[in-house]
Coordinates of C-alpha atoms in Angstrom, one line a residue:
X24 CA -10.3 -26.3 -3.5
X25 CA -9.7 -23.3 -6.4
X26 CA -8.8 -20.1 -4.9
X27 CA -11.7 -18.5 -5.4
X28 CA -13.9 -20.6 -3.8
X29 CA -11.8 -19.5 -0.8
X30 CA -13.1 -17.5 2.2
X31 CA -10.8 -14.3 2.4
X32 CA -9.6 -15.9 5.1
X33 CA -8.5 -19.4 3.9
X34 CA -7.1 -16.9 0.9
X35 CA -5.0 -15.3 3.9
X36 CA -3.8 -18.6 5.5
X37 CA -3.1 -19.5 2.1
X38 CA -0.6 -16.6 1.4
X39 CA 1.5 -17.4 4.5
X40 CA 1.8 -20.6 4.2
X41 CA 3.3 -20.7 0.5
X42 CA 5.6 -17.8 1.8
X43 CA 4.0 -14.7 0.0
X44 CA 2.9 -13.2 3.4
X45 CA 4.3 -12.5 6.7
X46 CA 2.1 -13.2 9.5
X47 CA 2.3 -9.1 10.7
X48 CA 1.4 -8.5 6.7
X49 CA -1.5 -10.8 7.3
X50 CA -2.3 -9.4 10.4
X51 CA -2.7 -5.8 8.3
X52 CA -5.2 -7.3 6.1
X53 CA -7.2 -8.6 8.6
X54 CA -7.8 -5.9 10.8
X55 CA -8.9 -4.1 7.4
X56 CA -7.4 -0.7 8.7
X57 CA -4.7 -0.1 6.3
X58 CA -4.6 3.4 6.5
X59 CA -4.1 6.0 10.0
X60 CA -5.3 9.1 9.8
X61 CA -2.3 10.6 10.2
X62 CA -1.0 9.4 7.0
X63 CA -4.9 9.9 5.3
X64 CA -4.3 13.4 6.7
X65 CA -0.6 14.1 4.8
X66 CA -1.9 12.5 1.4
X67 CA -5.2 14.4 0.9
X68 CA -6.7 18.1 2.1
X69 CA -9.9 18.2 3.2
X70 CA -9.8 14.6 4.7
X71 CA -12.9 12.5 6.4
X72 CA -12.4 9.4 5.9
X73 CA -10.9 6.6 3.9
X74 CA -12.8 4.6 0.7
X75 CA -12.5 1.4 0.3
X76 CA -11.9 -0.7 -2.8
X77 CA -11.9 -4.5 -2.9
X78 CA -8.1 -6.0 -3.0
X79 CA -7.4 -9.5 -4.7
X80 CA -4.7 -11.2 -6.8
X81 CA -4.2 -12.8 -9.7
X82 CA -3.0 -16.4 -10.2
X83 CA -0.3 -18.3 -12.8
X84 CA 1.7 -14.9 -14.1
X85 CA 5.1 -16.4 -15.3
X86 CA 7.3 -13.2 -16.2
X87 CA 11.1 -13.7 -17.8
X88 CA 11.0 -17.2 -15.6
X89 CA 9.8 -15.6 -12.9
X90 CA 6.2 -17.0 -10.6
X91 CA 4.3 -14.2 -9.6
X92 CA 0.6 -13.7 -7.6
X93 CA -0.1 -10.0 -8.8
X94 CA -2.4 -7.5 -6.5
X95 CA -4.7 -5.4 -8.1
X96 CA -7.1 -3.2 -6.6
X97 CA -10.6 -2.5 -8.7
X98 CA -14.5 -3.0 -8.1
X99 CA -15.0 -5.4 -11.3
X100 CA -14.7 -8.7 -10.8
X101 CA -13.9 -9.9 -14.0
X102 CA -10.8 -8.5 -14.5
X103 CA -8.9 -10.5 -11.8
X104 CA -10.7 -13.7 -13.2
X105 CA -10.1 -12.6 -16.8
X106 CA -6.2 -11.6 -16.2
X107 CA -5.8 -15.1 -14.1
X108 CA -7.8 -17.5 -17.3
X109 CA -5.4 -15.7 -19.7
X110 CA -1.9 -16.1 -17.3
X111 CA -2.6 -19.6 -16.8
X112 CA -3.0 -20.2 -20.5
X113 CA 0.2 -18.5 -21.3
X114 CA 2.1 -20.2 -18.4
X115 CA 1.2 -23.5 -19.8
X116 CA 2.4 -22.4 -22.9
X117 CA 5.6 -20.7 -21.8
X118 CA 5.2 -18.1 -20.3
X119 CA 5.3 -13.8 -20.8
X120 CA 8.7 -12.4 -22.3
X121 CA 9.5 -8.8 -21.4
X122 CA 11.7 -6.3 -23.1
X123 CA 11.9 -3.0 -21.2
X124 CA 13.7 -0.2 -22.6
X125 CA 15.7 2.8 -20.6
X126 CA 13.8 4.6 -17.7
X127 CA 13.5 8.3 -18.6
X128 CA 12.0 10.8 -17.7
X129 CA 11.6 13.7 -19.4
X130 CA 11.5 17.7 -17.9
X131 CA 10.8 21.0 -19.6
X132 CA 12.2 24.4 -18.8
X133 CA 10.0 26.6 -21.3
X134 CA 10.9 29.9 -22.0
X135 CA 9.8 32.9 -23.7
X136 CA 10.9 36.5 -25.0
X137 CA 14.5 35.4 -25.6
X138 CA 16.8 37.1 -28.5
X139 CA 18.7 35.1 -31.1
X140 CA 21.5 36.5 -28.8
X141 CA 19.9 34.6 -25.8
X142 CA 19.5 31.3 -27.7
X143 CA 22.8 31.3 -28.8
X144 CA 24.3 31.9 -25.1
X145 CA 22.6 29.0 -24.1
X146 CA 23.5 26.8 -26.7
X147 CA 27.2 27.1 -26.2
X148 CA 26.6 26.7 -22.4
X149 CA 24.9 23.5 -22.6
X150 CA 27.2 21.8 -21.0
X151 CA 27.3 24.1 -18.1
X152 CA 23.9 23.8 -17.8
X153 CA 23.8 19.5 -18.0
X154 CA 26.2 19.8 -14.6
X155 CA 24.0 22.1 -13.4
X156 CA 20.7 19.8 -13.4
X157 CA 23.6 17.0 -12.5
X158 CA 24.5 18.4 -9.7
X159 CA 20.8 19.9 -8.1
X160 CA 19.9 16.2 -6.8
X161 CA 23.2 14.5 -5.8
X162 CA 21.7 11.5 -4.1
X163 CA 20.4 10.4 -7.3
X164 CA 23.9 10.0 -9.1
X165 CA 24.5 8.0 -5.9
X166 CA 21.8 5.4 -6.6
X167 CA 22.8 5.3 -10.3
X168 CA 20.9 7.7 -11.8
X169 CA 21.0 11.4 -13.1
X170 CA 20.9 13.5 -16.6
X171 CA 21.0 11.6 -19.5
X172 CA 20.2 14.0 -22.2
X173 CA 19.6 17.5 -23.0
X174 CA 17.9 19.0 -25.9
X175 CA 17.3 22.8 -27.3
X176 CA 13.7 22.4 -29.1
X177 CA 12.6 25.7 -30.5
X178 CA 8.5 26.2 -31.2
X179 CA 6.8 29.3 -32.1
X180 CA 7.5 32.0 -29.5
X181 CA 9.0 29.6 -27.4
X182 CA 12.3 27.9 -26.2
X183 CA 12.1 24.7 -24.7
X184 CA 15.5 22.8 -22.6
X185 CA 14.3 19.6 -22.2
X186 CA 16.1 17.3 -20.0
X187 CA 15.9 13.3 -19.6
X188 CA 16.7 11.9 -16.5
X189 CA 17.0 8.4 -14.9
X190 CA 15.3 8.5 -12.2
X191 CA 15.8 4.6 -10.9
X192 CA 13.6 2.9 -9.1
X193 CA 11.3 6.4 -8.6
X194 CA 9.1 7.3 -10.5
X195 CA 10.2 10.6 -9.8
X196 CA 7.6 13.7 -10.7
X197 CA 8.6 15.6 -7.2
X198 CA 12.8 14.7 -7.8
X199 CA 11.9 15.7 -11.8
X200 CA 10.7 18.7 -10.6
X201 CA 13.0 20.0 -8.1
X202 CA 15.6 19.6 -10.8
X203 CA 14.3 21.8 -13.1
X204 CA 13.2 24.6 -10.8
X205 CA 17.1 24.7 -9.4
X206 CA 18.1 24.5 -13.3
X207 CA 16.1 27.3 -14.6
X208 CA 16.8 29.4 -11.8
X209 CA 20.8 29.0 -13.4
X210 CA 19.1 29.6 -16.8
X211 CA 17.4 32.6 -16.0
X212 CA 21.0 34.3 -15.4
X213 CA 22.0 33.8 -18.2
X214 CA 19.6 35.0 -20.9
X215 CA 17.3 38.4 -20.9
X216 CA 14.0 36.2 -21.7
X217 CA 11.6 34.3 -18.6
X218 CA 11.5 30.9 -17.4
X219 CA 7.1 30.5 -18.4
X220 CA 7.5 27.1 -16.7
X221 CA 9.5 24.2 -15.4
X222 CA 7.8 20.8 -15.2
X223 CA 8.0 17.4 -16.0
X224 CA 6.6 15.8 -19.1
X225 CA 3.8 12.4 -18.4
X226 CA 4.4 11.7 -22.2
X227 CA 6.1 8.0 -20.7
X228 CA 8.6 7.9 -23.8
X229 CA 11.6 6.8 -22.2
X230 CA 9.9 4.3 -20.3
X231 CA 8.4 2.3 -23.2
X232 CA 8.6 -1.7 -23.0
X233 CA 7.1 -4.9 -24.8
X234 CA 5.6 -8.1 -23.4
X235 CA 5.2 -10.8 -25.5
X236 CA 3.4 -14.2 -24.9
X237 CA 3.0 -16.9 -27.9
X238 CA 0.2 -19.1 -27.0
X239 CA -0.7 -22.9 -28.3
X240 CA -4.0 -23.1 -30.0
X241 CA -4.8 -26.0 -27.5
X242 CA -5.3 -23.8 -24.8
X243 CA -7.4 -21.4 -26.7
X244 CA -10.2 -23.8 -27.6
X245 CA -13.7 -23.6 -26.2
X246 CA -16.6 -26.5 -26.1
X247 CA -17.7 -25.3 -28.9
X248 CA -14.6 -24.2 -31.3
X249 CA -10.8 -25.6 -32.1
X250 CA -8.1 -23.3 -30.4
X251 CA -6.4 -22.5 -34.6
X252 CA -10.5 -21.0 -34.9
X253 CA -10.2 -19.0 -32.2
X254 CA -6.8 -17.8 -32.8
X255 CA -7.7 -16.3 -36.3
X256 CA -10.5 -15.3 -34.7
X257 CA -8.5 -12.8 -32.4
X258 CA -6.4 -11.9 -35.0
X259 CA -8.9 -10.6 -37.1
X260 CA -10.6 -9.1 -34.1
X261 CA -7.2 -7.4 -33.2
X262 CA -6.5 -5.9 -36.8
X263 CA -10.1 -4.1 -37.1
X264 CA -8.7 -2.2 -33.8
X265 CA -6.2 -0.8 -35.9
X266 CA -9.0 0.3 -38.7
X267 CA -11.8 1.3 -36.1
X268 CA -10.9 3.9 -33.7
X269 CA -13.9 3.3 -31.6
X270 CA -12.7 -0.4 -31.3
X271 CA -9.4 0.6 -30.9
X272 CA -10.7 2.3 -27.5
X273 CA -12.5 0.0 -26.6
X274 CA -9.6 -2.2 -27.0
X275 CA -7.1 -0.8 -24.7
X276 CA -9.6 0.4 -22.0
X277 CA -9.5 -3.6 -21.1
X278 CA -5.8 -3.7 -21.3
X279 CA -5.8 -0.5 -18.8
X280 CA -8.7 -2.3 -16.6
X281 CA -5.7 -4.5 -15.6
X282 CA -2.9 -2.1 -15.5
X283 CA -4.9 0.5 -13.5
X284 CA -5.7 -2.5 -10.9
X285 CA -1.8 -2.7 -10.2
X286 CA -1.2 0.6 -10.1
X287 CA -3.9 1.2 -7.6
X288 CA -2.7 -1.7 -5.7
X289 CA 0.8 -0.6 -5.6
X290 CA 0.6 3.3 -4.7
X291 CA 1.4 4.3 -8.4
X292 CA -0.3 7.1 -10.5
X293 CA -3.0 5.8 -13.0
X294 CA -3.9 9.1 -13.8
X295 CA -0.1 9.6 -15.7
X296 CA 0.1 6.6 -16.7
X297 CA -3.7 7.0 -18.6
X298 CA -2.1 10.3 -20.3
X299 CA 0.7 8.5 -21.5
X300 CA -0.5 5.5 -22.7
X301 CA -2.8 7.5 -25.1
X302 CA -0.9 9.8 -26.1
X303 CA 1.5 7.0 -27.1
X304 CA -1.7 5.4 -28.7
X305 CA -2.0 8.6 -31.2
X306 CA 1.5 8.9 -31.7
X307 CA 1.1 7.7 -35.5
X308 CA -1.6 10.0 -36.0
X309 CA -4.4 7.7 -35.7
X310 CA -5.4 6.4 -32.6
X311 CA -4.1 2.7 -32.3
X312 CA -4.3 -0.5 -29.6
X313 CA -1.5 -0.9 -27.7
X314 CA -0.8 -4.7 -28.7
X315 CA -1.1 -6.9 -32.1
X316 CA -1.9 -10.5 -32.5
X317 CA -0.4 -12.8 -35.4
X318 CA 0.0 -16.3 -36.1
X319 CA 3.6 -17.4 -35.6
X320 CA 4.9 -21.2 -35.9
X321 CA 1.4 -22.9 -35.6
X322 CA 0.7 -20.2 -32.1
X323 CA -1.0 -17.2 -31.3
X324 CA 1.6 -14.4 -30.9
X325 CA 1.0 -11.4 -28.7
X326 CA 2.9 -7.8 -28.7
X327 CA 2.1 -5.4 -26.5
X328 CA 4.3 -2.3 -26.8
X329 CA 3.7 1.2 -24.4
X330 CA 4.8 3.0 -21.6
X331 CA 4.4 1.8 -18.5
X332 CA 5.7 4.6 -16.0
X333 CA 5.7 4.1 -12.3
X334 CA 8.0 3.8 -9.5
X335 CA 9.0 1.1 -6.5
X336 CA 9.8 3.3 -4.4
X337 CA 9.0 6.9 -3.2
X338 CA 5.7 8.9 -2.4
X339 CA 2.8 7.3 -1.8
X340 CA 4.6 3.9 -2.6
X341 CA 6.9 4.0 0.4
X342 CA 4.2 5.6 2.4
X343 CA 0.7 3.6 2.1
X344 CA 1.0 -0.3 4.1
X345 CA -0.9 -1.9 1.3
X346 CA 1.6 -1.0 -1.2
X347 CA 4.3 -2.0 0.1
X348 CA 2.5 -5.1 0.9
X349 CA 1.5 -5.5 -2.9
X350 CA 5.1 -5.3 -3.6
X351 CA 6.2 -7.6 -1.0
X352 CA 3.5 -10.7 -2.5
X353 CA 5.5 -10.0 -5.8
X354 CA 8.8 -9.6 -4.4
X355 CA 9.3 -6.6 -6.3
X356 CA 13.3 -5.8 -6.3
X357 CA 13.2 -2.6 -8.6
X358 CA 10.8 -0.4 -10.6
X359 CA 12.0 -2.3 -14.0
X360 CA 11.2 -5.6 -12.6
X361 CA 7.6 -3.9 -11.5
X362 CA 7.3 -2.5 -15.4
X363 CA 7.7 -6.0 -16.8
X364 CA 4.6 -7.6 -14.5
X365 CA 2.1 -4.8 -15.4
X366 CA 2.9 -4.7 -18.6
X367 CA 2.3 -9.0 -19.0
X368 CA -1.2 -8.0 -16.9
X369 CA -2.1 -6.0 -19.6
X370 CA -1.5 -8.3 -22.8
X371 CA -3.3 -10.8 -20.4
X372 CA -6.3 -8.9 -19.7
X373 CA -6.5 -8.3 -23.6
X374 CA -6.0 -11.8 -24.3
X375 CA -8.9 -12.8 -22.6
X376 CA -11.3 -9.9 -23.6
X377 CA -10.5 -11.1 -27.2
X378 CA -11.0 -14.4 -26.6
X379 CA -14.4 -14.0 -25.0
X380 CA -15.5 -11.6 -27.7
X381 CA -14.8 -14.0 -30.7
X382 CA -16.3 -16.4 -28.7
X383 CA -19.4 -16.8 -26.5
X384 CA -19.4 -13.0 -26.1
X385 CA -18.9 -10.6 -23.3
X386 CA -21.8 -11.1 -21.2
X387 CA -21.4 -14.7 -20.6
X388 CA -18.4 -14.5 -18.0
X389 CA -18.7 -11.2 -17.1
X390 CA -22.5 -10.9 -15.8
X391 CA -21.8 -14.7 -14.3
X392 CA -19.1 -12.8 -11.9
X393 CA -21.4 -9.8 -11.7
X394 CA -23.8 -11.4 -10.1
X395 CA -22.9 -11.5 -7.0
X396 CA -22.6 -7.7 -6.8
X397 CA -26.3 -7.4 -7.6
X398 CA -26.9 -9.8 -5.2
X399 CA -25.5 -7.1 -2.7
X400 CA -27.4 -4.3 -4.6
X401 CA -30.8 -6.7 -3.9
X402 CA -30.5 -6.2 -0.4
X403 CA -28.8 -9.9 0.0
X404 CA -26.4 -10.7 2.9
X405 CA -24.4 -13.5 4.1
X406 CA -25.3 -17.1 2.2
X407 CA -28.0 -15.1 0.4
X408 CA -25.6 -13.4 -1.7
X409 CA -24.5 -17.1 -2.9
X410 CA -27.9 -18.3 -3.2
X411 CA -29.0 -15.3 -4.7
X412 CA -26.1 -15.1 -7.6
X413 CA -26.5 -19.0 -8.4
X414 CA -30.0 -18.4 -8.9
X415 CA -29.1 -15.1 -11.5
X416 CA -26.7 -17.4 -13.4
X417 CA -29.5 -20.3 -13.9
X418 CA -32.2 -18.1 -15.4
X419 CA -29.0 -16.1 -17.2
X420 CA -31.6 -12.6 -16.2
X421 CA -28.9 -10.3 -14.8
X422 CA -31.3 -7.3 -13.7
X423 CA -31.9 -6.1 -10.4
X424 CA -35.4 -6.8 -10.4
X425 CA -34.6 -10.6 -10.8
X426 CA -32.3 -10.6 -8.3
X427 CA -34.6 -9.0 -5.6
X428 CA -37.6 -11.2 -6.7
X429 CA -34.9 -14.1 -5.9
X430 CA -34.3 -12.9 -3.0
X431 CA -37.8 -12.2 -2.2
X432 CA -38.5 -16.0 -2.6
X433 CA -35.8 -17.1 -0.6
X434 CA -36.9 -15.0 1.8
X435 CA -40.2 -16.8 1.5
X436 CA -42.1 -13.1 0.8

């Protein structure tokens, strides 16, 4: 039996017995409470309740060597399928290469209404002010981390001290922060002009990494077309992104349907990883996708290059049950390790986006997975909701009127 023609539970047992879940972690997803309100209370103001989102996996992601099932955590079925058809591909043709690059992240100390005088006194103290920010968070030289760099940048009115720091496995905005603030407030004694801010930057540029996957034209053929058809296809496809803005968007919103999905799963911030990922996108001065496809040695080669920035531990990470049981199904040992995953969910989601567009279209998968959502939105329950979506994909009319005049005869109104 596939895995999706699993009940959630059979899904469960499934898990523990292949060693991905405990038998407390399955217990957790069972009793579908996964949050007290204790906790509910401490992450949010105003708090009334928890809302739910469905949680699944993904199937066949091979990483650097590596088997992984991946949570993710969204309200559109197609993307799990979608990032499962495409990981299987690639694992039967190799697998996903990684290639992460430092983990920085960056802090500004902006200030204003400073003399030439001012500027100068800080420049020849720089290196007082790098043990400074080295020494405000000592733990974090004991796990390996600290100050990398520091830069003067001067802009119009303003002086910004920018400062990179490792932050480790964390993704680090509250550590970030703290660093600063203790490191302007040694600024501020030294120079005439005001500290206008200290904050971190969500720009992601010293957490940029590539995933790779070269795939054989075998496994990109459908019924209908060879796999060397539909991997010019997706070539062509992929370089009009870099021509068309609006495709462009379109693009990487299906790479970040994927990423997102882990993030949510794992406790991580979508909202800064969004800003950084298209920002990064603009960065030539036109908006651009975040991957390319070629032809390489008779395969289908695929680059994805961005930020990824996010943490394994820390925050809402350590805090909320179900991500720290979305990083115990993938065995996640550091934050670099977690990088290289979402980023290889990402080139996958693309993969198959592209594929499907250059070849029956869109619709076809996607409203055939859809349906049994408007099934639910008919008014169908229990073996209805099968019924109801097998009937939708036959007569191929995905509308809720359809679907409740299914449901309707089945019913036998």
């Amino acid at each position: 039996m596939k895995i999706y023609e699993m009940t959630n539970e059979e899904r469960i047992r499934l898990l523990v017995q292949t060693g991905y879940l405990t038998t407390k972690q399955a217990e957790l997803l069972q009793s579908r409470r996964t949050i007290s309100l204790d906790l509910a209370n401490s992450l949010s103001e105003n708090q009334i309740g928890s809302f739910s989102l469905p949680y699944g996996f993904a199937t066949d992601f091979v990483v650097d060597g590596q088997d992984y099932l991946v949570p993710m955590v969204i309200e559109e079925p197609s993307v799990i399928a979608a990032a499962s058809n495409a990981a299987k591909r690639i694992k039967n043709s190799g697998g996903f290469r990684t290639f992460p690059s430092s983990r920085v992240v960056y802090g500004q100390i902006v200030l204003e209404n400073l003399t030439e005088t001012d500027i100068e006194t800080l420049e020849k103290k720089d290196s007082e002010i790098f043990e400074c920010a080295q020494q405000a968070h000592p733990s974090l030289i004991k796990r390996g981390g600290g100050i990398v760099s520091l830069r003067f940048n001067r802009y119009d009115g303003f002086l910004e001290i920018e400062l990179g720091i490792d932050t480790v496995d964390a993704m680090g905005a509250n550590m970030v922060n703290s660093i600063l603030e203790k490191t302007a407030h040694k600024i501020s004694s030294l120079v005439s002009g005001d500290i206008l801010c200290s904050i971190l930057s969500n720009s992601g540029q010293g957490q940029v990494i590539t995933a790779e996957a070269a795939i054989d034209f075998e496994q990109l053929k459908t019924k209908s077309m060879s796999g060397s058809e539909v991997a010019f296809r997706i070539v062509k496809l992929a370089n009009f992104a870099k021509q068309s803005v609006k495709r462009a968007v379109t693009h990487n919103k299906g790479i970040m349907n994927g990423i997102d999905a882990v993030y949510l799963a794992t406790g991580n911030d979508f909202r800064a990883q969004e800003a950084a990922a298209h920002s990064f996108a603009f960065e030539s001065g036109q908006y651009q996708p975040f991957s390319e496809w070629r032809i390489k040695d008779g395969q289908l080669l695929g680059t994805l290059k961005m930020p990824i920035e996010l943490g394994s531990v820390g925050g809402a990470i350590s805090a909320l049950p179900m991500a720290q049981l979305s990083l115990a199904i993938m065995k996640i040992t550091n934050s670099k390790q977690l990088q290289s995953v979402v980023a290889a969910v990402g080139l996958a989601n693309n993969l198959s986006a592209l594929r499907a567009l250059v070849t029956t279209g869109i619709q076809a998968g996607h409203m055939g997975l859809q349906s049994k959502s408007l099934a639910v939105s008919a008014g169908a329950s229990g073996f209805e909701i099968e019924e109801v979506s097998k009937r939708l994909n036959q007569t191929k009319n995905y509308t809720i009127e359809n679907a409740k005049n299914i449901l309707m005869k089945l019913r036998g109104k």
